[in-house]
Short mmCIF file of C-alpha atoms in Angstrom, two decimals:
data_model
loop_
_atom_site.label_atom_id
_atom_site.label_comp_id
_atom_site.label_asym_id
_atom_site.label_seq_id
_atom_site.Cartn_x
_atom_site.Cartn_y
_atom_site.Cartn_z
CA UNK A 13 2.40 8.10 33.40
CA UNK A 14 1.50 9.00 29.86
CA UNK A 15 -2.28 9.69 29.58
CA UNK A 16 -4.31 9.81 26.27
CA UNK A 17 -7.61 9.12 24.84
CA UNK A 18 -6.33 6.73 22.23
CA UNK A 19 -3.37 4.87 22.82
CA UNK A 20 -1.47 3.63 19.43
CA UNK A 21 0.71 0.37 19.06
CA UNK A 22 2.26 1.52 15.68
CA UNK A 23 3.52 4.64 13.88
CA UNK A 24 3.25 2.95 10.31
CA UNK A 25 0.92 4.58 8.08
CA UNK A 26 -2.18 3.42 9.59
CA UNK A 27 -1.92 4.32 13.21
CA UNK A 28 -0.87 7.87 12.05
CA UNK A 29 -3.68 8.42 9.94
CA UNK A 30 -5.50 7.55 12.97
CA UNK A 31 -4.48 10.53 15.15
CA UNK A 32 -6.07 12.24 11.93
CA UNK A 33 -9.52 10.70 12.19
CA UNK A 34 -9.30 10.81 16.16
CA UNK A 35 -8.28 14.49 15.97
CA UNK A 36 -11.32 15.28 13.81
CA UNK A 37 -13.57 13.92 17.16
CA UNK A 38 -11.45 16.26 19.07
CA UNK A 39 -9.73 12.96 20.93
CA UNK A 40 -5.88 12.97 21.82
CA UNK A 41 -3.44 10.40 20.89
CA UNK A 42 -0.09 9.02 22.06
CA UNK A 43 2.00 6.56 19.67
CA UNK A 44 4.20 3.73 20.69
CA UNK A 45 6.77 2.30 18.11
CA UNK A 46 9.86 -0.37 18.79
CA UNK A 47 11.53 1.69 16.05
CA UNK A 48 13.06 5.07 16.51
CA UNK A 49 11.34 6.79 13.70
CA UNK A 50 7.83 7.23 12.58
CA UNK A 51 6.41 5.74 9.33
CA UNK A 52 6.60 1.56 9.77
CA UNK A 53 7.76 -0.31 6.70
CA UNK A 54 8.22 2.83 4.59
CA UNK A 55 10.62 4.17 6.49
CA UNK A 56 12.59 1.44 8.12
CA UNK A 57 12.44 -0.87 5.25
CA UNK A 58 11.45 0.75 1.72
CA UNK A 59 11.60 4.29 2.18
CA UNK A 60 12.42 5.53 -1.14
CA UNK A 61 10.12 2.73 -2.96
CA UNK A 62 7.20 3.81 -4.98
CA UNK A 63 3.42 3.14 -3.49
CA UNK A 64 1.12 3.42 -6.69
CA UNK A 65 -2.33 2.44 -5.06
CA UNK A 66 -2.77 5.34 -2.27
CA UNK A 67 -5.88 7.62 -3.29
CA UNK A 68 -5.34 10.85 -5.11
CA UNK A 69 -1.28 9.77 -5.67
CA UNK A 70 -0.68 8.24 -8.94
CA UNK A 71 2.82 7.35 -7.48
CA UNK A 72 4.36 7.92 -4.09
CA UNK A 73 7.35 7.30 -2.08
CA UNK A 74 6.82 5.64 0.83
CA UNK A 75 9.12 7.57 3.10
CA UNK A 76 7.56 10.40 1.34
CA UNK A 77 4.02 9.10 2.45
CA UNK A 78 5.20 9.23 5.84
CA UNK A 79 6.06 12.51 5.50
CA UNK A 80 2.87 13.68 4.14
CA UNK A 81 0.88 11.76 7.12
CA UNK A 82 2.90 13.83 9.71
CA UNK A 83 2.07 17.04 7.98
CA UNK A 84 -1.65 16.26 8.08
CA UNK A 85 -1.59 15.34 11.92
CA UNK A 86 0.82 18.07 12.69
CA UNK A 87 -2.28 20.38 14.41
CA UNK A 88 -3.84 17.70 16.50
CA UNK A 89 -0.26 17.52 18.58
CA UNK A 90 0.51 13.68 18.91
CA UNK A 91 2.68 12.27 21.62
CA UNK A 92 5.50 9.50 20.38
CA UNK A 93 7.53 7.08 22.36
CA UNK A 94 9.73 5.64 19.82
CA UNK A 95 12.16 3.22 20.28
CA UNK A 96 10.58 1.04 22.78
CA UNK A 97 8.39 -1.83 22.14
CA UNK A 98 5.05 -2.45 24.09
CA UNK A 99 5.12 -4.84 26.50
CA UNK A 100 2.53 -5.62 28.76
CA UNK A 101 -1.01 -4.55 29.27
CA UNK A 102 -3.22 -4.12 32.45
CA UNK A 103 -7.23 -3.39 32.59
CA UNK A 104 -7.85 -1.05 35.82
CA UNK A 105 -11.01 -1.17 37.80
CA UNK A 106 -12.31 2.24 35.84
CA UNK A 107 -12.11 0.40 32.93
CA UNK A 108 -8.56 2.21 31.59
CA UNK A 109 -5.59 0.61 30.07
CA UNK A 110 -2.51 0.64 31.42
CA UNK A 111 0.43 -0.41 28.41
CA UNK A 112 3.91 -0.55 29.65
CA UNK A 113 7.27 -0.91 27.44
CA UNK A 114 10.28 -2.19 27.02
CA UNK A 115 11.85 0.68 28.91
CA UNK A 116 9.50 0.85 31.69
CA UNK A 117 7.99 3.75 29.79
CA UNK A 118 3.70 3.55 31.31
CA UNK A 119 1.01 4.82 29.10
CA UNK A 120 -3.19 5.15 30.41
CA UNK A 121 -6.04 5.02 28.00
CA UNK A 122 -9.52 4.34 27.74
CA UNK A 123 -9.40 2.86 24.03
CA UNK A 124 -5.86 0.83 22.70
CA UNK A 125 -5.72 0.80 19.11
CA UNK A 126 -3.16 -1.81 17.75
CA UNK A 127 -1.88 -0.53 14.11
CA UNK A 128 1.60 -2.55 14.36
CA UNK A 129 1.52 -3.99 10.88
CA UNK A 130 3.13 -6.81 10.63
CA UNK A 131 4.06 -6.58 14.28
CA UNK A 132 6.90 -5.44 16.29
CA UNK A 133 10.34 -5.76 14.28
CA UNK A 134 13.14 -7.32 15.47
CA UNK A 135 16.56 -7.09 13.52
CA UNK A 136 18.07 -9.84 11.48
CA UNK A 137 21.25 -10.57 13.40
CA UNK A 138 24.29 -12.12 11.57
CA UNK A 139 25.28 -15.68 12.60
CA UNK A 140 28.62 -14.24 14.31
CA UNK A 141 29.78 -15.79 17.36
CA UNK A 142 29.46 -13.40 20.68
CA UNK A 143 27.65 -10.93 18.59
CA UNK A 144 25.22 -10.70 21.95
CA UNK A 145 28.26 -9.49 23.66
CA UNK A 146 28.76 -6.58 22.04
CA UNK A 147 25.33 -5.54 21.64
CA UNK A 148 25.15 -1.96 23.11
CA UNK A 149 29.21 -1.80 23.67
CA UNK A 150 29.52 -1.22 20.50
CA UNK A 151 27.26 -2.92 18.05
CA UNK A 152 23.96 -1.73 17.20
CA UNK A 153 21.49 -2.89 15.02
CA UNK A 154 19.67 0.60 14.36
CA UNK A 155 20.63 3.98 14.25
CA UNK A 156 18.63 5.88 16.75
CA UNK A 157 21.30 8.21 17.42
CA UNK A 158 23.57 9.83 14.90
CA UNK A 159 25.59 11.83 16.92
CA UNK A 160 26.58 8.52 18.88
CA UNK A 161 28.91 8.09 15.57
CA UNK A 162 30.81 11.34 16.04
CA UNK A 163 34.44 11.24 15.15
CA UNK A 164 34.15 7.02 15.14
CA UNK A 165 35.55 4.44 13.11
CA UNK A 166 32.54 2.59 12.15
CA UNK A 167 31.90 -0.55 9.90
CA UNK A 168 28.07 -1.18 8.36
CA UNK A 169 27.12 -4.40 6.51
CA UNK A 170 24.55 -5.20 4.65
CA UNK A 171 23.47 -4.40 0.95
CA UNK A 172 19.98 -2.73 0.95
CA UNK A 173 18.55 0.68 1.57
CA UNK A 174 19.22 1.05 4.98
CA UNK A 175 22.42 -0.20 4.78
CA UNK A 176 23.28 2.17 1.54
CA UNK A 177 21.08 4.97 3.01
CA UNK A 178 23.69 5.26 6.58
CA UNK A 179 26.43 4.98 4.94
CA UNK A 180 25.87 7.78 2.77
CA UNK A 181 24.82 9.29 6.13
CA UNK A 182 27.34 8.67 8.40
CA UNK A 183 29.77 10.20 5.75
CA UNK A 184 29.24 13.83 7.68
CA UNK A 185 29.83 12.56 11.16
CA UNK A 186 31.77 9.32 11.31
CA UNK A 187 35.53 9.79 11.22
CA UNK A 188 35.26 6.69 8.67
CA UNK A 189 32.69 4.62 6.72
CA UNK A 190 33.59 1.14 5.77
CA UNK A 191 30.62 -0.58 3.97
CA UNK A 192 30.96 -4.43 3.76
CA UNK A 193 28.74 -6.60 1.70
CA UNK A 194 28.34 -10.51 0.45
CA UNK A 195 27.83 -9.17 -3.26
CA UNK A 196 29.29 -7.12 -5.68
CA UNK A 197 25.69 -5.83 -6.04
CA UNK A 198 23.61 -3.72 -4.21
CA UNK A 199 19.62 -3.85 -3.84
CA UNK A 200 18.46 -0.89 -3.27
CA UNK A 201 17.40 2.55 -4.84
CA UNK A 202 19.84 3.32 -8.09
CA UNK A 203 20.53 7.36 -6.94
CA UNK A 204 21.90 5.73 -3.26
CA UNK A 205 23.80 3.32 -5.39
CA UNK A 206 25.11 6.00 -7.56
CA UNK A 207 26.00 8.01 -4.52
CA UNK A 208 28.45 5.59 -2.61
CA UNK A 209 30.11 4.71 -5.78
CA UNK A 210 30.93 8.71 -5.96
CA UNK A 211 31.53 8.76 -1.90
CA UNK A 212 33.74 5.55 -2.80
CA UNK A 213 35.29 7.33 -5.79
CA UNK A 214 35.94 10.50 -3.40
CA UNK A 215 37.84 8.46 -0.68
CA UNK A 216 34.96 9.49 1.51
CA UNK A 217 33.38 5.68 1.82
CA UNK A 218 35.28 2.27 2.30
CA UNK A 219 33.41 0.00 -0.22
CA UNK A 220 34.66 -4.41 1.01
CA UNK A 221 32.98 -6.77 -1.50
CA UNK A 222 32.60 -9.23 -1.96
CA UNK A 223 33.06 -9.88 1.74
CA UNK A 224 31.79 -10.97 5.10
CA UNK A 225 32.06 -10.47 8.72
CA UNK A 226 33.12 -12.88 10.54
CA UNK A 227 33.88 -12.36 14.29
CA UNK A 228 34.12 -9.18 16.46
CA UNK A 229 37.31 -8.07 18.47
CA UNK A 230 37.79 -6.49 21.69
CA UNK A 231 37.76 -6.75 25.30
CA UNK A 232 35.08 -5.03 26.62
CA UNK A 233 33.64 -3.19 23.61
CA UNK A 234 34.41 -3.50 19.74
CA UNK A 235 37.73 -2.60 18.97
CA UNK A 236 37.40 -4.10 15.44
CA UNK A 237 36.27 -6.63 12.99
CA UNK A 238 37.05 -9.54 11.44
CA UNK A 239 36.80 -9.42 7.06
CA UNK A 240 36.81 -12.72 5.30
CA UNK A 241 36.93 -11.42 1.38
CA UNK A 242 36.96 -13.31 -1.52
CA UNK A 243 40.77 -14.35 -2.76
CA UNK A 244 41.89 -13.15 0.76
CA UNK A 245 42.77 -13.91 3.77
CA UNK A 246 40.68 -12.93 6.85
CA UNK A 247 41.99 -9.73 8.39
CA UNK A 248 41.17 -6.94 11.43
CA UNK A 249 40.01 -3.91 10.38
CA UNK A 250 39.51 -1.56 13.55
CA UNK A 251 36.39 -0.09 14.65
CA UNK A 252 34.26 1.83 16.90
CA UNK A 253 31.22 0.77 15.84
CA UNK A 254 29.95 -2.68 13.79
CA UNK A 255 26.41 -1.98 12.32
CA UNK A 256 25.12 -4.90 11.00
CA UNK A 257 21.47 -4.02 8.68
CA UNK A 258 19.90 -6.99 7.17
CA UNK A 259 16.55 -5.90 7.71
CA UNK A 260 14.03 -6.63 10.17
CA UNK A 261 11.94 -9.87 10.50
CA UNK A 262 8.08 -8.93 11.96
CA UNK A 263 6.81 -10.80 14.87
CA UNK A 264 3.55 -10.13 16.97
CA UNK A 265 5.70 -10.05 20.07
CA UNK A 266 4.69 -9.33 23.51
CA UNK A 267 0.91 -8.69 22.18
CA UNK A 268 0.29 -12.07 21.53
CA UNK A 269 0.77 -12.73 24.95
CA UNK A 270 -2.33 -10.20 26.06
CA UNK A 271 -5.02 -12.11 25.68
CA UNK A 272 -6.33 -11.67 22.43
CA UNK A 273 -7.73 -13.99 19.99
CA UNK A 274 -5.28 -14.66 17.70
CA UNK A 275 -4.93 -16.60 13.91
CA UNK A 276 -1.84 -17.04 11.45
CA UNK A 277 -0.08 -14.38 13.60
CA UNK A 278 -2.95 -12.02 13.60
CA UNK A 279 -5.43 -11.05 15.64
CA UNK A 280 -8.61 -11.75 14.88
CA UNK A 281 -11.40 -8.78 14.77
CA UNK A 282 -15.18 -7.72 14.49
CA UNK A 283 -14.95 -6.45 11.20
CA UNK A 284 -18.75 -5.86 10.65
CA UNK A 285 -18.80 -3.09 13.44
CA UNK A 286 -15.50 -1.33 14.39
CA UNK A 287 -12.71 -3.77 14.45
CA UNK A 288 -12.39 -4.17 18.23
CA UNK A 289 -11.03 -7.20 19.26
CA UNK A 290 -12.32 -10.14 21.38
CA UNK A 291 -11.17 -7.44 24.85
CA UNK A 292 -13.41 -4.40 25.18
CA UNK A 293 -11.46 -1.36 24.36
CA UNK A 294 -8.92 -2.92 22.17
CA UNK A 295 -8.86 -2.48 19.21
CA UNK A 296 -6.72 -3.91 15.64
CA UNK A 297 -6.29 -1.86 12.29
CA UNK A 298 -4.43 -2.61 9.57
CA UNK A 299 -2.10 -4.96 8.74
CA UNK A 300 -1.80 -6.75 12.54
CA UNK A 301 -5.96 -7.84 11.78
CA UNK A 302 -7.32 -10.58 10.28
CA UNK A 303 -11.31 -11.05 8.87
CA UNK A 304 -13.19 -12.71 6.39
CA UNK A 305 -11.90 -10.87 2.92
CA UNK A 306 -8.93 -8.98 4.35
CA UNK A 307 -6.67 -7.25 2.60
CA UNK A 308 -3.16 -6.08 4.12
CA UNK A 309 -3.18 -2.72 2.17
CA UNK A 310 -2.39 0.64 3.65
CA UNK A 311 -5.69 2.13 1.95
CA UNK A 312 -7.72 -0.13 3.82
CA UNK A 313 -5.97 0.43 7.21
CA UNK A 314 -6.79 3.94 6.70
CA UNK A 315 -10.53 2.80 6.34
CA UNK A 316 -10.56 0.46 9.48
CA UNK A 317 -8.84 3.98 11.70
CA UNK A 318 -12.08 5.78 9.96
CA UNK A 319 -14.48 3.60 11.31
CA UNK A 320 -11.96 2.70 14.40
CA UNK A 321 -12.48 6.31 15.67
CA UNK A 322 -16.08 6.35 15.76
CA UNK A 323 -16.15 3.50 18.13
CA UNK A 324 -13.77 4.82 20.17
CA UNK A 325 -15.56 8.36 20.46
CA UNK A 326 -18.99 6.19 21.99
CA UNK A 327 -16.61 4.12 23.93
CA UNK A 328 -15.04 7.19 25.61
CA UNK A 329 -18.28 9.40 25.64
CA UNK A 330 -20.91 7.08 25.95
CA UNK A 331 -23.84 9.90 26.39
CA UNK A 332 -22.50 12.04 23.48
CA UNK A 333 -23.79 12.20 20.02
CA UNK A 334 -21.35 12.98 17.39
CA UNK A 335 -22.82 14.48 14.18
CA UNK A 336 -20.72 13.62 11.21
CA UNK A 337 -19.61 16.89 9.48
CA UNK A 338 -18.10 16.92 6.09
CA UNK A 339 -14.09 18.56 6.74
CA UNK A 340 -15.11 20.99 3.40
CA UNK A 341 -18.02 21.88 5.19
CA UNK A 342 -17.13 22.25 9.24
CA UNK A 343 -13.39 22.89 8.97
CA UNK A 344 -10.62 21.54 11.29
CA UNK A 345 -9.99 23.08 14.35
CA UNK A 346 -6.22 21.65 15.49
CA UNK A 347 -5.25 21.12 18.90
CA UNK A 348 -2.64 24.08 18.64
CA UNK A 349 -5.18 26.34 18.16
CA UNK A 350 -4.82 26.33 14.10
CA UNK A 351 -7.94 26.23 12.09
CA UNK A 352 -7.94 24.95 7.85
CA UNK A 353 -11.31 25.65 6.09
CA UNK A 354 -12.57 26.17 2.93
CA UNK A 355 -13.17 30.29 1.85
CA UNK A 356 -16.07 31.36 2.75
CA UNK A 357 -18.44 32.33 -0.71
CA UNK A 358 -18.47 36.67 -1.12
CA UNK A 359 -21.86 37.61 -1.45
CA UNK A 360 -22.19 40.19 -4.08
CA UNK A 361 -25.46 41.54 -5.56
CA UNK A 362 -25.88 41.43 -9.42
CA UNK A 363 -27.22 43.76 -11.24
#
């Protein structure tokens, strides 16, 4: 069992500037996040697209945002189970929360904090017949694990980031690359375009376009797929591995079965208070909320954790006060025993 003040459902941008805010009230967090890397939409989907409205960052990218968030929450030591997807939820008689995933993975809190954006995402799976077959034998619809690709034969399809962004990847571990796509063209950042037409040029990358697959091979794993490409007939190329990115569709998922008050795949919050939902103890942030005048922008998720974290803090300590203290004034005192203030002023007589 996995025990924390604040539980997370979300390592986008929101629920990890949470573990900031929480940190500053000296309250632990643990994340939970159906993808198996931190950072949401800018890292699964549009990592290396530019973010022009965050505060104090004329223009950033958004994997680069991620990046930044982890640095800042680094010191208050948060907990992460990635790659599973929260499930179900249970109210105890002491008033905890017990979540449990996917996995079977159990988490205990006093205060849930939902920051799942959009919601849970769930792969885009190609119309292929007996794809479900295969799944884990063989075809995988993220990368979690790298090394799983070793010395393989493996075949990616798809024409955006991610897709561009592995196979440029997988170039150092995979025996072979083969990158299949629909188009001629690619949508996704210009330098990972440029950099599997030189991995192309170099031998290192198998570029089929304009092309589809069409079926899967094998008997009890993939042993290969079938290529349907334009002027051509359909041929096996053999494989290890069939990787099929076309991006993730969000749903609210399991959540929307726990009891919560939900509206246009939302759910619906106090948004004059602290954003806790219609359950005691649970709370929404970000862009999984919904309230009169919301907008789904990562500078006001950030504002919602703010306020979030306050409400959690009387929630948790119900006969403590907590005196607001400006961070350029009282410092921050990390969890590992690191401390970040501002230089104290030299006193110096004049004269």
């Amino acid at each position: 069992m996995i025990q924390t003040d604040i539980l997370i459902i979300g390592a986008g941008p929101t629920g990890l500037f949470t573990v900031f805010e929480a940190g500053l009230l000296k309250l632990r967090c643990h994340l939970i996040d159906a993808l198996p890397q931190q950072g949401g939409q800018c890292s699964e989907i549009y990592p290396k697209k530019p973010i022009y409205d965050i505060p104090a960052y004329p223009e950033i990218l958004a994997g680069d945002l991620t990046d930044k968030l982890m640095e800042q929450i680094k010191q208050f030591e948060p907990g992460f189970t990635l790659g599973e997807r929260a499930e179900t939820i249970e109210k105890q008689e002491d008033g905890n929360f017990i979540v449990t995933t996917n996995k079977g993975t159990k988490h205990q809190a006093p205060v849930v904090a939902i920051a799942g954006g959009l919601g849970s995402f769930e792969p885009r799976k190609p119309p292929i017949p007996g794809i479900a077959d295969y799944e884990d034998k063989g075809v995988e619809y993220m990368i979690k694990e790298p090394e799983l690709y070793r010395d393989k034969d493996v075949v990616i399809a798809g024409g955006g980031d991610s897709a561009l962004d592995w196979s440029i990847f997988l170039t150092d571990i995979a025996k072979s690359v083969t990158l299949v796509h629909r188009r001629n063209e690619f949508r996704g950042a210009l330098d990972s375009v440029d950099k599997v037409q030189e991995l192309k040029d170099a031998g290192k990358i198998n570029l089929v376009t304009p092309a589809e697959v069409k079926g899967i091979v094998g008997e009890n794993s993939v042993e290969g797929v079938l290529i349907e490409q334009k002027d051509k007939e359909q041929y096996t190329l053999k494989c290890d591995h069939f990787i099929p990115l076309f991006g993730l569709s969000p749903k609210l998922g399991p959540i929307a079965n726990w009891g919560l008050e939900i509206e246009k795949n939302a759910i619906k919050v106090n948004n004059a208070l602290d954003y806790q939902t219609n359950i005691p103890g649970i709370y929404a942030i970000g862009d999984v909320n919904t309230y009169p005048g919301k907008l789904k922008l990562i500078l006001c998720g950030f504002h919602e954790a703010t306020l979030m974290c306050q409400s959690a803090f009387q929630r948790i300590f119900p006969d403590k006060k907590y005196v607001m203290k400006y961070t350029t004034v009282g410092g921050i005192d990390g969890f590992d025993g690191t401390r970040k203030e501002a230089p104290k002023a030299v006193v110096k007589k004049i004269e």
